[in-house]
PDB file of C-alpha atoms in Angstrom:
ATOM      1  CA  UNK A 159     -23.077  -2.847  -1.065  1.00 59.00           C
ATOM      2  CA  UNK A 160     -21.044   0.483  -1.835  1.00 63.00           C
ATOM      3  CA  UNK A 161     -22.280   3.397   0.002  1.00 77.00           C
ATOM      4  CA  UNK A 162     -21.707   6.566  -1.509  1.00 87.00           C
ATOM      5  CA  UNK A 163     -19.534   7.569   1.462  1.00 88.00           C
ATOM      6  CA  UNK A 164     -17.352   4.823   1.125  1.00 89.00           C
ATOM      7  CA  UNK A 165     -17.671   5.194  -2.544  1.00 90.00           C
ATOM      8  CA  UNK A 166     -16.017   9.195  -2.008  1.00 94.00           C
ATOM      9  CA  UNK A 167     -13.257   8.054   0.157  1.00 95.00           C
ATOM     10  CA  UNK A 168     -12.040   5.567  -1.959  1.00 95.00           C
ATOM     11  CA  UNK A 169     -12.034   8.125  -5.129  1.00 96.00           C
ATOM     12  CA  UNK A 170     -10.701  10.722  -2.950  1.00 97.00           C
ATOM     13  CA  UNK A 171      -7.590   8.200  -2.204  1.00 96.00           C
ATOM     14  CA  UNK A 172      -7.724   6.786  -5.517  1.00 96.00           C
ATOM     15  CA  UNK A 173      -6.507  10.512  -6.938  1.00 96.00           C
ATOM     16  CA  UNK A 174      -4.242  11.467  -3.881  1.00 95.00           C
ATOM     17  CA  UNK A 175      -1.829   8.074  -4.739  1.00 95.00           C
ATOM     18  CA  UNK A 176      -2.392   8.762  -9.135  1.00 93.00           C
ATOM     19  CA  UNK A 177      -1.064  12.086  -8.365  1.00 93.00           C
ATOM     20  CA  UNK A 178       1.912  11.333  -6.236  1.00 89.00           C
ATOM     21  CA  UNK A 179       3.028   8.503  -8.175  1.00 89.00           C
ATOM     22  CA  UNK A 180       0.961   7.068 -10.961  1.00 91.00           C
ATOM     23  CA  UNK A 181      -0.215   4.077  -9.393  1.00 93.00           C
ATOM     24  CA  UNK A 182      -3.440   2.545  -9.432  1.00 95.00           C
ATOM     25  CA  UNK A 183      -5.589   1.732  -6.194  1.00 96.00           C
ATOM     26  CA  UNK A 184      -7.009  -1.980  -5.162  1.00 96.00           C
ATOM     27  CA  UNK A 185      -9.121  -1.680  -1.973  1.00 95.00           C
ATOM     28  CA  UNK A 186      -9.650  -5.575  -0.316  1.00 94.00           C
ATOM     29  CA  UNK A 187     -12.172  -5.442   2.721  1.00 91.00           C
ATOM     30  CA  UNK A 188     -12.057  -8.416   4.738  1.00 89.00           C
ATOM     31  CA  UNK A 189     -14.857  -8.762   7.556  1.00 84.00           C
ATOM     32  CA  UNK A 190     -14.213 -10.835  11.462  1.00 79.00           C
ATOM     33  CA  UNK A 191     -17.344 -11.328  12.616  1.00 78.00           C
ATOM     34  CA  UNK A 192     -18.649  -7.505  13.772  1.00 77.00           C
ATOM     35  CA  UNK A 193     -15.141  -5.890  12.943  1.00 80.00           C
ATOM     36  CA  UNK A 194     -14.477  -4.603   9.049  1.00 82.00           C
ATOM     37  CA  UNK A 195     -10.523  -4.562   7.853  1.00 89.00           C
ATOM     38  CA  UNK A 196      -9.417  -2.895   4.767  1.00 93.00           C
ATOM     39  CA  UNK A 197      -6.381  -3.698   2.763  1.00 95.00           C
ATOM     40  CA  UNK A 198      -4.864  -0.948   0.385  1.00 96.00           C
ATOM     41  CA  UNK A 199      -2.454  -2.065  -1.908  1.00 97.00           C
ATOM     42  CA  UNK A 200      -0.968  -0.113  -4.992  1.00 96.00           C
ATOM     43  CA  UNK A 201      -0.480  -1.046  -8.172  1.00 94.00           C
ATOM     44  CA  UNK A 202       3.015  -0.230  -9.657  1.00 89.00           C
ATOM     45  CA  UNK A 203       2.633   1.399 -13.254  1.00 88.00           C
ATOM     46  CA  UNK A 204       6.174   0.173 -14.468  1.00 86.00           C
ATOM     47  CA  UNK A 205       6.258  -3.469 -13.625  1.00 87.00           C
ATOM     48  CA  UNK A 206       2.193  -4.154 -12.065  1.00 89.00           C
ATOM     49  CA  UNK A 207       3.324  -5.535  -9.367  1.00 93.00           C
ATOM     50  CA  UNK A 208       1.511  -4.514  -5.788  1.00 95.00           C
ATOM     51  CA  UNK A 209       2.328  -3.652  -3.245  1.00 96.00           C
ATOM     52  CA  UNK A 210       0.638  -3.143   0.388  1.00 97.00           C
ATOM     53  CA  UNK A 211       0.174   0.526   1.296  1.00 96.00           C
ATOM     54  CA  UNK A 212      -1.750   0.630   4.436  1.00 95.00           C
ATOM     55  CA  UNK A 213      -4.290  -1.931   6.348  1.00 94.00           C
ATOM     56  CA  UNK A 214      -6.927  -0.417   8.826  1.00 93.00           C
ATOM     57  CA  UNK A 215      -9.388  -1.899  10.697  1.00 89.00           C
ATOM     58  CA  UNK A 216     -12.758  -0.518  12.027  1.00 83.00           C
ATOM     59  CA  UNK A 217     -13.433   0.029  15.577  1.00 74.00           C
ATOM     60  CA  UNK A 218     -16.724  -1.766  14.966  1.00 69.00           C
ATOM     61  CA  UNK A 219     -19.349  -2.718  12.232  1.00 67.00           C
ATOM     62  CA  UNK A 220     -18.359   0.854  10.293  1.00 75.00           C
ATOM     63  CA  UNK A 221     -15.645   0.127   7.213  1.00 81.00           C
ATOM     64  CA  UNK A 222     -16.060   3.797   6.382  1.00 87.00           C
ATOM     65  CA  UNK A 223     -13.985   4.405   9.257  1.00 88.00           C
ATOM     66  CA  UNK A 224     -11.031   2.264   8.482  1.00 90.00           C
ATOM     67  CA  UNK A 225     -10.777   3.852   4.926  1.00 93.00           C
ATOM     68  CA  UNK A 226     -11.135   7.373   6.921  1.00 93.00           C
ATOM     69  CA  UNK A 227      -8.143   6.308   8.079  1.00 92.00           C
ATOM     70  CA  UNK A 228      -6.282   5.011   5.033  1.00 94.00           C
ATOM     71  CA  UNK A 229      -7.346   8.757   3.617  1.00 96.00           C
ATOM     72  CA  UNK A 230      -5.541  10.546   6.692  1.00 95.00           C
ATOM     73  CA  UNK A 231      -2.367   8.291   6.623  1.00 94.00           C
ATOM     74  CA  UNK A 232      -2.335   8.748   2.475  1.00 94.00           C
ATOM     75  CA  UNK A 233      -2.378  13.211   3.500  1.00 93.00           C
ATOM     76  CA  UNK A 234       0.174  12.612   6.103  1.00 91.00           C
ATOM     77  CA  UNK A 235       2.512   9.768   5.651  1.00 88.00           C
ATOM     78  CA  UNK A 236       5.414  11.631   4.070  1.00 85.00           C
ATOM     79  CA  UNK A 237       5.975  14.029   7.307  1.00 87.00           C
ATOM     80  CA  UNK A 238       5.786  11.081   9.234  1.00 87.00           C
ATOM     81  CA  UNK A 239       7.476   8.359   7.563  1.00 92.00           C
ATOM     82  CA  UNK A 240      11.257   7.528   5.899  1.00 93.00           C
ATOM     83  CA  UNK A 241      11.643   7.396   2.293  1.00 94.00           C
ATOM     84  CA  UNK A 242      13.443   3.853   0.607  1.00 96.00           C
ATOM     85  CA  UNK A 243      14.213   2.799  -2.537  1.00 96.00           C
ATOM     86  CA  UNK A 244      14.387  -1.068  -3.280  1.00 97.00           C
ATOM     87  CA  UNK A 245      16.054  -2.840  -5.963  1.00 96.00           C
ATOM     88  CA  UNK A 246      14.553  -6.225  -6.872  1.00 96.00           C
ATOM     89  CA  UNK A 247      13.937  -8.526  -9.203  1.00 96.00           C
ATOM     90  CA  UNK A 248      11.513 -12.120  -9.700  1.00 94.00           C
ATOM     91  CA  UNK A 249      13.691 -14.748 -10.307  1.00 94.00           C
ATOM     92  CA  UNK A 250      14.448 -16.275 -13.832  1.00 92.00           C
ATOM     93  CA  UNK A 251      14.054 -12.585 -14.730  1.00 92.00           C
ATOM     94  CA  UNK A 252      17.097  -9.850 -16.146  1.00 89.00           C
ATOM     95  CA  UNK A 253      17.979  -6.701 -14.984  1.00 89.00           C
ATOM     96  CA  UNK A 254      16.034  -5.115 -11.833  1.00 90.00           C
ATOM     97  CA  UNK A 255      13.165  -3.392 -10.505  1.00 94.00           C
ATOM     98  CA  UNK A 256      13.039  -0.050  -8.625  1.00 94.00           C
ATOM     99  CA  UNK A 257      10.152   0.513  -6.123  1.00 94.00           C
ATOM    100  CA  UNK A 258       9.912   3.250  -3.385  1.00 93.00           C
ATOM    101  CA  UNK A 259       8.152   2.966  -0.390  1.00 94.00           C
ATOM    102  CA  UNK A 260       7.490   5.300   2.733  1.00 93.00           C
ATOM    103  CA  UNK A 261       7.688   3.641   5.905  1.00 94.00           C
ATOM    104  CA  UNK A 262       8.684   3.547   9.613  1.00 92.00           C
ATOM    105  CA  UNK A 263      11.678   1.095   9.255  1.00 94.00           C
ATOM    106  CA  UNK A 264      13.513  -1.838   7.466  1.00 93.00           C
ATOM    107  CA  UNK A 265      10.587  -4.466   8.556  1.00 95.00           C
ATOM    108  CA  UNK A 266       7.705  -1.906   7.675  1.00 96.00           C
ATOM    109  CA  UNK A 267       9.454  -1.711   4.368  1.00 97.00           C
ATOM    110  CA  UNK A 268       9.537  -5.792   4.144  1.00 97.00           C
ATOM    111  CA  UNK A 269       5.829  -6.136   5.437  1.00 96.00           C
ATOM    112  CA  UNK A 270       4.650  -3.796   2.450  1.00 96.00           C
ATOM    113  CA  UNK A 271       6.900  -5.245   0.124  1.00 97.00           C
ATOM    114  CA  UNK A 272       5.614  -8.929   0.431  1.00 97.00           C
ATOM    115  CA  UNK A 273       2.215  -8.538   1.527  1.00 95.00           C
ATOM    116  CA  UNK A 274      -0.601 -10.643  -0.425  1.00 92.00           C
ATOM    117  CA  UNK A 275       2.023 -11.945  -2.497  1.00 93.00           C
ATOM    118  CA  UNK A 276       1.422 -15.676  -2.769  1.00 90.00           C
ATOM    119  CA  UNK A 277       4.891 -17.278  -3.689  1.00 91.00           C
ATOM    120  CA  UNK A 278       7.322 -14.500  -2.022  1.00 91.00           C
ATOM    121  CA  UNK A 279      10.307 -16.932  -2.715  1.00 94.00           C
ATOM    122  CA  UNK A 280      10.094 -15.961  -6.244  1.00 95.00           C
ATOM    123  CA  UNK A 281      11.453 -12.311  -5.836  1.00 96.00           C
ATOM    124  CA  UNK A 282      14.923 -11.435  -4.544  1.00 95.00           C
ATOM    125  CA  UNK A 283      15.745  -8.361  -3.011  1.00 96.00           C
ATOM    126  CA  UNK A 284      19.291  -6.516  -3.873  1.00 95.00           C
ATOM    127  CA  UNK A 285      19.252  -3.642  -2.054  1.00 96.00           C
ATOM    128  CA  UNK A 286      16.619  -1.497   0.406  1.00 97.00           C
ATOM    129  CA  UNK A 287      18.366   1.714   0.997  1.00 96.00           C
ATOM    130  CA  UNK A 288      17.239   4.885   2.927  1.00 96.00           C
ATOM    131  CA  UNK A 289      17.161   7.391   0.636  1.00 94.00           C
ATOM    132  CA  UNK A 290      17.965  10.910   2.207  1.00 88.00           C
ATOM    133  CA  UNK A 291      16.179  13.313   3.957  1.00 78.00           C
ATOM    134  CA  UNK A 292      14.584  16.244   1.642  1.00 64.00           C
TER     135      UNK A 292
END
């Protein structure tokens, strides 16, 4: 059941990502006995392809507080993160994809990039470059 807190802080990310970049917001909560995990990916508008954003889990019973989370790290990840650009493509496909992604390092960017993707052998990655400091 949604509760209408939960129901704000998803909205309230929802816009903050539409506005920065256009994407679209998928929320997956997955639940370990008394502990609540949520899953943000993004949707890319160019190509549809998603990719992970953040993953929280609760401290306890309490999702709310996971997405409280995902709403503080979607406010503050710029300051705190590197930007990179990737260049990839799925195979059997032409040309190439561009996505960006802020993140921590090289792995972080890999993590996000293949999360929940079910056949990851099927893309191929060109190029993830660090794009410079603005």
């Amino acid at each position: 059941m949604v509760t209408s807190r939960q129901f704000k802080l998803e909205q309230q990310i929802r816009e903050l990502v539409n506005k920065d970049n256009k994407s679209e917001v998928q929320f997956i909560y997955t639940r370990d006995n008394d502990r609540w995990r949520v899953d943000v990916f993004t949707v890319n508008p160019s190509n549809g392809e998603t990719f992970l954003m953040k993953s929280e889990a609760s401290t306890g019973p309490d999702y709310e507080l996971a997405l409280e989370r995902v709403l503080d790290y979607v406010v503050k990840h710029k300051q705190q993160s590197s930007s990179y650009t990737v260049e990839w493509t799925k195979k059997g496909e032409n040309g190439y994809n561009k996505s960006y992604f802020y993140c921590t390092s090289m792995y972080d960017v890999l993590h996000k990039f293949y999360e929940g993707k079910n056949n990851p052998d099927k893309y191929i990655i060109f190029c993830i470059k660090l794009n410079a400091a603005e």
